[in-house]
CSV table of C-alpha atoms in Angstrom, one decimal:
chain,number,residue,atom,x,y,z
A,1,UNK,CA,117.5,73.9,109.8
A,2,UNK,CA,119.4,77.2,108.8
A,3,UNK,CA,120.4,79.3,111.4
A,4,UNK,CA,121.1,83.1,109.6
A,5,UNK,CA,122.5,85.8,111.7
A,6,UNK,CA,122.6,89.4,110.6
A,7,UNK,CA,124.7,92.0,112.1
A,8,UNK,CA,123.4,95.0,111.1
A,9,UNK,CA,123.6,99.4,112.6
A,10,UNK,CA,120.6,101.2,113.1
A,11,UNK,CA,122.7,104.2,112.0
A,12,UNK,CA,120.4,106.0,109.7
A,13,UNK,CA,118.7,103.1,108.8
A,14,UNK,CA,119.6,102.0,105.6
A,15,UNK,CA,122.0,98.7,107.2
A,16,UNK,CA,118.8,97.4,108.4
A,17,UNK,CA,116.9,97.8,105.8
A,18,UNK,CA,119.3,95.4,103.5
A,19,UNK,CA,119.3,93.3,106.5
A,20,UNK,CA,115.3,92.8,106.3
A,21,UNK,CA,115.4,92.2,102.4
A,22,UNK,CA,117.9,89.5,102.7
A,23,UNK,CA,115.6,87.8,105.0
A,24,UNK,CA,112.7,88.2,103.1
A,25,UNK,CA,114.7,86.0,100.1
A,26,UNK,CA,115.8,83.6,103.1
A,27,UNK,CA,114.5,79.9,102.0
A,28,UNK,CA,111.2,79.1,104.4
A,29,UNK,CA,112.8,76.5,106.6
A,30,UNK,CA,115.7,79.4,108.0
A,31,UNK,CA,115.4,80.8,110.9
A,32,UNK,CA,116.9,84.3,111.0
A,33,UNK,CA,118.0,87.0,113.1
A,34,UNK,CA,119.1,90.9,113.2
A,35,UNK,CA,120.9,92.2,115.6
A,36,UNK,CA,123.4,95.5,116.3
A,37,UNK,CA,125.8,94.7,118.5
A,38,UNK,CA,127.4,98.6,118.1
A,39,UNK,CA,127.4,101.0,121.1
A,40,UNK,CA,124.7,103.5,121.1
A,41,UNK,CA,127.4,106.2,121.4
A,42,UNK,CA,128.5,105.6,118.0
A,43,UNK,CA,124.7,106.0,116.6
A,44,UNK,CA,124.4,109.5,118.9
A,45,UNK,CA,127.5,110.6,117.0
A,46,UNK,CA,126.4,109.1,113.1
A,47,UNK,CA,122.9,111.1,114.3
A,48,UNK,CA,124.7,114.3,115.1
A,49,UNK,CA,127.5,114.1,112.5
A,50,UNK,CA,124.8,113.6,109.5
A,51,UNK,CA,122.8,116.7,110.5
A,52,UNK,CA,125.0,119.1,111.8
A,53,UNK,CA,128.4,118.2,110.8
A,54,UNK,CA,128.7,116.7,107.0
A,55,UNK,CA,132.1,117.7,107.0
A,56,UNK,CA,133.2,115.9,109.8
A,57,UNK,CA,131.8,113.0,108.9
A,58,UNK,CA,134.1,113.1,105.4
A,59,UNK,CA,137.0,113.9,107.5
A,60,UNK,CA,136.6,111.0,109.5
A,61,UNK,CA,135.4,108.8,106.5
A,62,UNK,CA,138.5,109.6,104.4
A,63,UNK,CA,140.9,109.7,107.6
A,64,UNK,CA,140.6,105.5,107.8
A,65,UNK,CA,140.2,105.5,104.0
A,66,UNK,CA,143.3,103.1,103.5
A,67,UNK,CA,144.2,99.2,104.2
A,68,UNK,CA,146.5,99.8,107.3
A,69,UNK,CA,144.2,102.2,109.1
A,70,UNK,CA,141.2,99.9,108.1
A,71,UNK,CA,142.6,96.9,109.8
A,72,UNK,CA,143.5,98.5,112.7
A,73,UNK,CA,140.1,100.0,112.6
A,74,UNK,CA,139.1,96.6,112.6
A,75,UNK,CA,141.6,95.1,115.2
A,76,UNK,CA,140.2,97.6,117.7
A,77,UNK,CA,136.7,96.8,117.5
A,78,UNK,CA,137.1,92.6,117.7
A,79,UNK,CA,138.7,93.9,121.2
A,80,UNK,CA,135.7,96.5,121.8
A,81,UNK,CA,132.9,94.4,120.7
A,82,UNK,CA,134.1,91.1,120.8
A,83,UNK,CA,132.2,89.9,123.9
A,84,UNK,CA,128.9,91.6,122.4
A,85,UNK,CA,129.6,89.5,119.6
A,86,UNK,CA,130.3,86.4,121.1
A,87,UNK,CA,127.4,86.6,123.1
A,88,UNK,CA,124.9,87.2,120.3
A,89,UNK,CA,126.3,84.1,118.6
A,90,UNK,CA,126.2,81.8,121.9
A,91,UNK,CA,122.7,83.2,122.0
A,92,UNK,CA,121.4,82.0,118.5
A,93,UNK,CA,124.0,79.4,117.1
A,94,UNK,CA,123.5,80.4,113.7
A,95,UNK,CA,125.0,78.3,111.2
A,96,UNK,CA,126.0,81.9,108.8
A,97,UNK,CA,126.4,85.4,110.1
A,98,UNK,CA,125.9,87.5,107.7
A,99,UNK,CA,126.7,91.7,107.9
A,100,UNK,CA,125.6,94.7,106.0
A,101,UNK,CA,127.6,97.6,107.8
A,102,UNK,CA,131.1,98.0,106.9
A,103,UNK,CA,132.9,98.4,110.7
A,104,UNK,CA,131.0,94.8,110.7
A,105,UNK,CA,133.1,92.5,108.4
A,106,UNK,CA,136.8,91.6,109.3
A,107,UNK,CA,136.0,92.5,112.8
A,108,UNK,CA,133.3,90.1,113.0
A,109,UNK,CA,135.5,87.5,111.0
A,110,UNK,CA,138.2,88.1,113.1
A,111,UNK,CA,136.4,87.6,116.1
A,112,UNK,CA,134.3,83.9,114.7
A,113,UNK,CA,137.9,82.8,113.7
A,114,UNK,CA,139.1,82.5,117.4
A,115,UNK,CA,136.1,80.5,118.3
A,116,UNK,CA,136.3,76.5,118.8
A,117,UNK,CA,133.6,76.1,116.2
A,118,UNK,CA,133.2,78.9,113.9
A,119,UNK,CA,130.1,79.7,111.9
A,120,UNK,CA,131.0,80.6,108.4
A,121,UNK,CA,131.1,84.8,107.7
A,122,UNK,CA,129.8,86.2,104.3
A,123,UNK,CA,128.6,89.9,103.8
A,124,UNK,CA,127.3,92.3,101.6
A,125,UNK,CA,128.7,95.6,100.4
A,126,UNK,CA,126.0,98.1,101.9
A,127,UNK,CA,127.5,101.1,98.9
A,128,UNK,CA,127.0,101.3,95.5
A,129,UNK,CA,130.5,102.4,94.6
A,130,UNK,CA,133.6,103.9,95.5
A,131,UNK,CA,133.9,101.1,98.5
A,132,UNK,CA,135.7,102.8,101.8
A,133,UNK,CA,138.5,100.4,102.6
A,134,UNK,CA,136.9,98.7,105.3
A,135,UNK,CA,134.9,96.7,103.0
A,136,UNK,CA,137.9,96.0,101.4
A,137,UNK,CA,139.8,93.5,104.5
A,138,UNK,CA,137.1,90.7,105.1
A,139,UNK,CA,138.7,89.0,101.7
A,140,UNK,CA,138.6,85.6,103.6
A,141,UNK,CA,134.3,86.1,103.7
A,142,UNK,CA,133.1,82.8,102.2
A,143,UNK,CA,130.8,85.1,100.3
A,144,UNK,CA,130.4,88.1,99.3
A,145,UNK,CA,127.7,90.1,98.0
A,146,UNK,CA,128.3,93.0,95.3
A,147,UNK,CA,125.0,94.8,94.9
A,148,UNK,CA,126.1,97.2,91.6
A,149,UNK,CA,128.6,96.5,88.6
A,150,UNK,CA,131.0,99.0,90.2
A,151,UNK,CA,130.9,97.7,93.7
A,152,UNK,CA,131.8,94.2,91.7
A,153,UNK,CA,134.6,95.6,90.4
A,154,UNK,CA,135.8,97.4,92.9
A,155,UNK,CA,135.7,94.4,94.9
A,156,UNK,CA,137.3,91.9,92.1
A,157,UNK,CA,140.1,94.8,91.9
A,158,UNK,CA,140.9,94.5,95.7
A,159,UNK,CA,141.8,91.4,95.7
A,160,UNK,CA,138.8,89.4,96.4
A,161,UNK,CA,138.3,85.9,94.9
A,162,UNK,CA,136.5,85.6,91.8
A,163,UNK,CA,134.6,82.2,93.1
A,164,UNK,CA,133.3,84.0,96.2
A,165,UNK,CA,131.9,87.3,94.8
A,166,UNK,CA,128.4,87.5,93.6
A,167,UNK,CA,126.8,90.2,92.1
A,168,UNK,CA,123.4,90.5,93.2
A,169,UNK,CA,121.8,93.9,92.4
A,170,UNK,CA,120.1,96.2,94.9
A,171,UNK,CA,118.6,93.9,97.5
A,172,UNK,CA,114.8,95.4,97.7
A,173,UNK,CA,112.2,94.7,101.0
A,174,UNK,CA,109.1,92.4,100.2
A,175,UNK,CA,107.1,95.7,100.0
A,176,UNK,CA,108.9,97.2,97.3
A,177,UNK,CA,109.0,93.9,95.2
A,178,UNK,CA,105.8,93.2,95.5
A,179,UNK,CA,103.4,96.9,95.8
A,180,UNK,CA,105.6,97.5,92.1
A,181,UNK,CA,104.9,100.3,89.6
A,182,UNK,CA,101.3,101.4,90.4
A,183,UNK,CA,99.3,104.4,88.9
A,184,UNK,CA,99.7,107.8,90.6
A,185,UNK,CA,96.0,109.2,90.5
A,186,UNK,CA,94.7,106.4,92.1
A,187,UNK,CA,97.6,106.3,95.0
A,188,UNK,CA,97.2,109.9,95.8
A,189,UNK,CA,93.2,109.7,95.9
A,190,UNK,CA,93.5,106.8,98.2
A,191,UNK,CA,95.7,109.2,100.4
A,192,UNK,CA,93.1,112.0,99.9
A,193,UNK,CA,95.3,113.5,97.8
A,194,UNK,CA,94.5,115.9,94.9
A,195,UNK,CA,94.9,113.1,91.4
A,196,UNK,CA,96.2,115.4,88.9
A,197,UNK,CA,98.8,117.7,91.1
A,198,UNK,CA,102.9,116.8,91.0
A,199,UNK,CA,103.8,115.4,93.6
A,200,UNK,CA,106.8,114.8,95.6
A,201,UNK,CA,107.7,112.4,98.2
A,202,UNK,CA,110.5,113.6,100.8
A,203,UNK,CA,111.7,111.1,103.5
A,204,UNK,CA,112.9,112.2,106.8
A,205,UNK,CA,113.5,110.1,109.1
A,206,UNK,CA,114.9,110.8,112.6
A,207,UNK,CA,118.6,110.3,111.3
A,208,UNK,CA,120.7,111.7,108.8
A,209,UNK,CA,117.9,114.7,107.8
A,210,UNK,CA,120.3,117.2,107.1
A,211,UNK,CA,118.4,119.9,104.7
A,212,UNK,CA,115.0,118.1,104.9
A,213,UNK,CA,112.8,121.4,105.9
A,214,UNK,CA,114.8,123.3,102.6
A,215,UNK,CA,113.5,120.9,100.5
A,216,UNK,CA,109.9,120.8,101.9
A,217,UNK,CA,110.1,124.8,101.4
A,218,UNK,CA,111.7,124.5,98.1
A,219,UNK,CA,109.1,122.4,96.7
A,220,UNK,CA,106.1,124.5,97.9
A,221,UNK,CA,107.6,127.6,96.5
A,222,UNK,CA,107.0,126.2,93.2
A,223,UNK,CA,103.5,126.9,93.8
A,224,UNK,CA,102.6,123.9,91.8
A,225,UNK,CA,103.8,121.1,94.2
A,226,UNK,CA,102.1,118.9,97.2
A,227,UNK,CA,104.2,117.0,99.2
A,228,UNK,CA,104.0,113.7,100.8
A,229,UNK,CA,106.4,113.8,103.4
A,230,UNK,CA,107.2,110.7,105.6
A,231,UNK,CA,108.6,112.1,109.0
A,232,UNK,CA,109.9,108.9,110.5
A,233,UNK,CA,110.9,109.1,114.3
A,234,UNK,CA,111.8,113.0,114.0
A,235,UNK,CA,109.1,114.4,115.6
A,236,UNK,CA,110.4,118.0,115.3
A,237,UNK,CA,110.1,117.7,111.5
A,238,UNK,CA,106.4,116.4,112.0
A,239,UNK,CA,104.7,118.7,113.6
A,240,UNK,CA,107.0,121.7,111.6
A,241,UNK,CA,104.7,120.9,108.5
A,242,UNK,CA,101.9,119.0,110.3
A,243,UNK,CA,98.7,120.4,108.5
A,244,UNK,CA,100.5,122.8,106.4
A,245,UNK,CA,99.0,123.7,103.2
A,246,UNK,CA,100.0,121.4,100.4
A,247,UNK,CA,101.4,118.9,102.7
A,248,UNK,CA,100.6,115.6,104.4
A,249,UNK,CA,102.8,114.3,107.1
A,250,UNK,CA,103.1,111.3,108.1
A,251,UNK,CA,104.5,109.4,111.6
A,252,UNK,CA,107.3,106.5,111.2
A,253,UNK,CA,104.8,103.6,109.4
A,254,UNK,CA,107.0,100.7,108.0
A,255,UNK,CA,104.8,100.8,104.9
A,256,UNK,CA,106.5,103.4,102.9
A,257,UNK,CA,106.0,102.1,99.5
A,258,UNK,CA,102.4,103.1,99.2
A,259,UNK,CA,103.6,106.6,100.0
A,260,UNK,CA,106.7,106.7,98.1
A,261,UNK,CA,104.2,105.4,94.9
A,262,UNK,CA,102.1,107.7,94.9
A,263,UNK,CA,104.3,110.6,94.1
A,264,UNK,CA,105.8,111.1,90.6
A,265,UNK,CA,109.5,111.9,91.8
A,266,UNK,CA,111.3,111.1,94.9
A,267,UNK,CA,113.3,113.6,96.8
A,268,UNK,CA,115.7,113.2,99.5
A,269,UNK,CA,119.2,112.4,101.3
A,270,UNK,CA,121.2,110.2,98.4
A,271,UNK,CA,121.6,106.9,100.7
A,272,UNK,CA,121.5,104.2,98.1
A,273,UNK,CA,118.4,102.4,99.8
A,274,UNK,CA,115.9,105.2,99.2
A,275,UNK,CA,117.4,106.0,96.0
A,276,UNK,CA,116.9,102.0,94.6
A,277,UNK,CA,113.6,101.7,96.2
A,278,UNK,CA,112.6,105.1,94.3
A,279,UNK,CA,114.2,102.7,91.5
A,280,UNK,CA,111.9,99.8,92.0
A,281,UNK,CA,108.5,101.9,92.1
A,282,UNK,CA,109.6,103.2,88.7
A,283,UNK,CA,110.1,106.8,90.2
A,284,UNK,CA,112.7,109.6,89.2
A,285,UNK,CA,114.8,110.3,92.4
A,286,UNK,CA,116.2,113.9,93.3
A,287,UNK,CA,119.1,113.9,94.7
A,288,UNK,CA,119.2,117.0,97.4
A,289,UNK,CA,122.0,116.2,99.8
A,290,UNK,CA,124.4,113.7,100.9
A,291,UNK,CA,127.1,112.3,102.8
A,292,UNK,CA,129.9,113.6,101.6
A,293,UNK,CA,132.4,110.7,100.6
A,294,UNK,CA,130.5,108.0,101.8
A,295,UNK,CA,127.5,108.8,99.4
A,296,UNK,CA,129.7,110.8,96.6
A,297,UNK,CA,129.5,107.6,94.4
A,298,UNK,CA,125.5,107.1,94.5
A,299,UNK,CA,125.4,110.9,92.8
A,300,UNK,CA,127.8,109.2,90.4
A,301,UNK,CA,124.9,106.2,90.1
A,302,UNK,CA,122.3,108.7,89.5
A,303,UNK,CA,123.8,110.6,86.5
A,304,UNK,CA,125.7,107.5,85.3
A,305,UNK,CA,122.3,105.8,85.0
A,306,UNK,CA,119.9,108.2,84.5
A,307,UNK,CA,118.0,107.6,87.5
A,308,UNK,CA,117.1,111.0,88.5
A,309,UNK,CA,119.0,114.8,88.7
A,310,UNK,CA,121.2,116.2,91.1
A,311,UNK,CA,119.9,119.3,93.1
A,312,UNK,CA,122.2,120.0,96.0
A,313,UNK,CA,121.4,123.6,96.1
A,314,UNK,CA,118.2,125.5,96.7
A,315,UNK,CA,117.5,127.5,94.1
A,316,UNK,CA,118.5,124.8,91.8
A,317,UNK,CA,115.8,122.3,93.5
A,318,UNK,CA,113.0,124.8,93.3
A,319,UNK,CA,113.7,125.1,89.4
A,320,UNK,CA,113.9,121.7,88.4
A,321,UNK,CA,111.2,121.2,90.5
A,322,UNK,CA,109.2,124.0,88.7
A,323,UNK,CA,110.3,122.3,85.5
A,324,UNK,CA,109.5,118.9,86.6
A,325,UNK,CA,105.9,119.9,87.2
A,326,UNK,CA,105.2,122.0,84.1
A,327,UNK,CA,106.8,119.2,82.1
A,328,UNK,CA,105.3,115.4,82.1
A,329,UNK,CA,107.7,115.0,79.2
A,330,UNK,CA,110.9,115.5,81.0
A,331,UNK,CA,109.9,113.2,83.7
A,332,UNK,CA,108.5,110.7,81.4
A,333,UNK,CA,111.8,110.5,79.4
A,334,UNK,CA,113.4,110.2,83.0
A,335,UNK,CA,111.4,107.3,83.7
A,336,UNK,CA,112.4,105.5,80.8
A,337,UNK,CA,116.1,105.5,81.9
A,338,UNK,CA,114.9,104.2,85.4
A,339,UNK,CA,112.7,101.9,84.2
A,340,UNK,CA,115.7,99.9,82.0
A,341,UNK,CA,118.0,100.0,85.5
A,342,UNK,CA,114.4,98.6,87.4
A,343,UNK,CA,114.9,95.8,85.1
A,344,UNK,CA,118.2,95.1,85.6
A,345,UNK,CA,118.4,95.0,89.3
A,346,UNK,CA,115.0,93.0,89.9
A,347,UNK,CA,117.0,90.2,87.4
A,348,UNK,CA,119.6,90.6,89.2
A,349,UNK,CA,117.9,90.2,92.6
A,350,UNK,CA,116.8,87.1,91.5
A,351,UNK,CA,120.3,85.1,92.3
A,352,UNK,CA,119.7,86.4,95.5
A,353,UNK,CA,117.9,83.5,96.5
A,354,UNK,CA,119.1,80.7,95.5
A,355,UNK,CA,122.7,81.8,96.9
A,356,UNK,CA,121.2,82.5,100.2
A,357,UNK,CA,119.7,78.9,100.2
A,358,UNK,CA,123.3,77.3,99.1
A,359,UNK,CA,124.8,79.4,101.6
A,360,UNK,CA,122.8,78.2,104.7
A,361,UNK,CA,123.0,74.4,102.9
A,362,UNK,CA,126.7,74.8,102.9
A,363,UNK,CA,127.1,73.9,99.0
A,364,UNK,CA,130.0,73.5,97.6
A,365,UNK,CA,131.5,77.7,96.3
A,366,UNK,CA,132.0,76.3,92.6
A,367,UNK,CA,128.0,75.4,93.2
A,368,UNK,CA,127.5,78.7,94.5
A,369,UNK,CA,129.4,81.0,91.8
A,370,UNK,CA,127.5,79.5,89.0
A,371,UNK,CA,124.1,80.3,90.6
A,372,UNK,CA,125.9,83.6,91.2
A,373,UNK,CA,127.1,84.2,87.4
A,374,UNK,CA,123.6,82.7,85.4
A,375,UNK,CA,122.2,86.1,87.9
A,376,UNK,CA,124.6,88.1,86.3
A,377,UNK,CA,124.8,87.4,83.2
A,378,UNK,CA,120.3,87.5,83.2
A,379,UNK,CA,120.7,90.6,84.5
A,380,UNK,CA,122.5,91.9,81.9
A,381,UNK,CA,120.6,90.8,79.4
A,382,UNK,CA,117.8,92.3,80.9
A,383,UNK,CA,118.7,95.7,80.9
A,384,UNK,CA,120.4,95.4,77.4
A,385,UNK,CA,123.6,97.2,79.4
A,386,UNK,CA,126.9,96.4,79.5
């Protein structure tokens, strides 16, 4: 029986949130487990950093931007974390350890490699594109998992082997996959909300909400906005619009796709997760802040793709926003665009799978890339792009 172990940050959320849809493709008979073995210092700081101080953060993401400070990056924290680590894995035995958060790939490998029985490591590149170079030192993974073209190539590019990268497309939660494209009247009456007004969903959670209460305020000056905002953990933000008019707030719930499908665009931090599940409901996605360096390349995605618009400043959100409601043309010409990249990642998604399943069966990597390349190559002939 298949033993998967995921080693995964809570920081701002979007690390676990791969974890969980890797384990919802996990065949039956596995038995799987997340886990952050990180110090809760280093989440205080990513929590602070990513409201108060975006430019710090890009300072300190491009300061250990190259291969020499990346492995000794990586050196430090097998000595930091190592016995965290080894503990987890003496805990659960897993037969693969998988990680979706960068600071959590040649450290981890380095520290499996000086145990008497290793399990084997494989990972999967948690950005879109532009990959910070500690993605780029685990090239002795026995998999790893590119979810976009240009992560792909940016991996291939690096160095990595050919036979043990796999693109894989956007891996999506169960809830995603499954609630689909569904119509908007009928979401919003179920949520008591009025059928026929545009409506926006904004995510908040209690990370990473830089600029969450401009964008509320943005779209209500429209005038011709309501706003389904999903508050998360920041309780601050909750009872800020808590029975204002025009809005309904709403506590963490792990059931955000019934929320996020009932609005016609989706606004909100440009993390990769939010912006592909927008993606997978079929819904436009706005693109009002970011992490600078870390998150430049998904504002890349969005334009390159036509997945949504770019609105980093105020004024410009509350236009386009007045635009977007005046015109269902405009966003139904948007959605086309999405729709065709929808397509092409839920193809894609489908190698995930059966490479999980010859992973934890130890197959043979020749077995592996070809499950691998038939999900490519379906993908792409899904989406009709090259």
């Amino acid at each position: 029986m298949a033993r998967v172990l995921f080693l995964t940050a809570h920081s701002g959320g979007g690390h676990i949130s791969l974890a969980e849809a890797l384990c919802d493709r996990l065949p039956p008979s596995a038995i799987a487990s997340i886990a952050d073995p990180l110090a809760g210092a280093i989440h205080t700081h990513y929590r602070l950093v990513s409201r108060h101080a975006l430019g710090l953060w890009a300072a300190e993401f491009h300061a250990t931007n190259t291969p020499r400070l990346a492995r000794a990056l990586h050196q430090a924290l097998a000595v930091i974390f190592g016995r965290r680590i080894d503990a987890l894995v003496d805990q659960f035995q897993p037969s693969l350890v998988l990680s979706t958060c960068a600071v959590l790939t040649e450290s981890v490998r380095l520290i499996l490699a000086r145990r008497e029985r290793p399990a084997p490591f494989a990972m999967l590149l948690a950005d879109a594109e532009q990959l910070h170079a500690t993605w780029l030192t685990a090239r002795a993974a026995v998999a790893v998992l590119a979810p976009t073209r240009e992560s792909y190539r940016e991996a291939l590019a690096a160095g990595f082997p050919a036979e043990r990268l796999h693109l894989v497309g956007w891996p999506l939660r169960k809830q995603f996959v499954q609630f689909g494209k569904r119509d908007c009247a009928a979401a919003r009456a179920q949520l008591q909300l009025d059928p026929e007004r545009f409506t926006v969903f904004v995510q908040g959670g209690g990370e990473g909400t830089a600029g969450i209460v401009c964008t509320v305020e943005q779209a209500l000056a429209t005038g011709a906005a309501q706003v389904i905002l999903a508050a998360g953990t920041n309780h601050a933000l909750l009872e800020r619009f808590r029975g204002a008019p025009g809005v309904r707030a709403f506590p963490f719930t792990p059931e955000i796709a019934p929320l996020m499908a009932a609005a016609d665009v989706v606004l909100g931090k440009a993390g990769p997760n939010m912006l592909y599940e927008a993606v997978a409901l079929g819904k436009p996605f706005v693109a009002t802040t970011y992490i600078p360096g870390q998150e430049t390349g998904n504002l890349a995605q969005i334009e390159r793709y036509g997945l949504g618009w770019v609105a980093l400043e105020g004024d410009r959100q509350r236009a386009l926003l007045a635009a977007l409601a005046a015109s269902p043309g405009m966003r139904a010409a948007m959605q086309e665009t999405v729709e065709r990249h929808r397509l092409w990642n839920a193809a894609a998604n489908a190698s995930i799978g059966p490479l999980l399943h010859a992973l934890c069966q130890s197959a043979a990597p020749a077995s592996i890339r070809q499950l691998s390349g038939a999900g490519e190559q379906l993908g792409a002939a899904a989406s009709g792009e090259g």
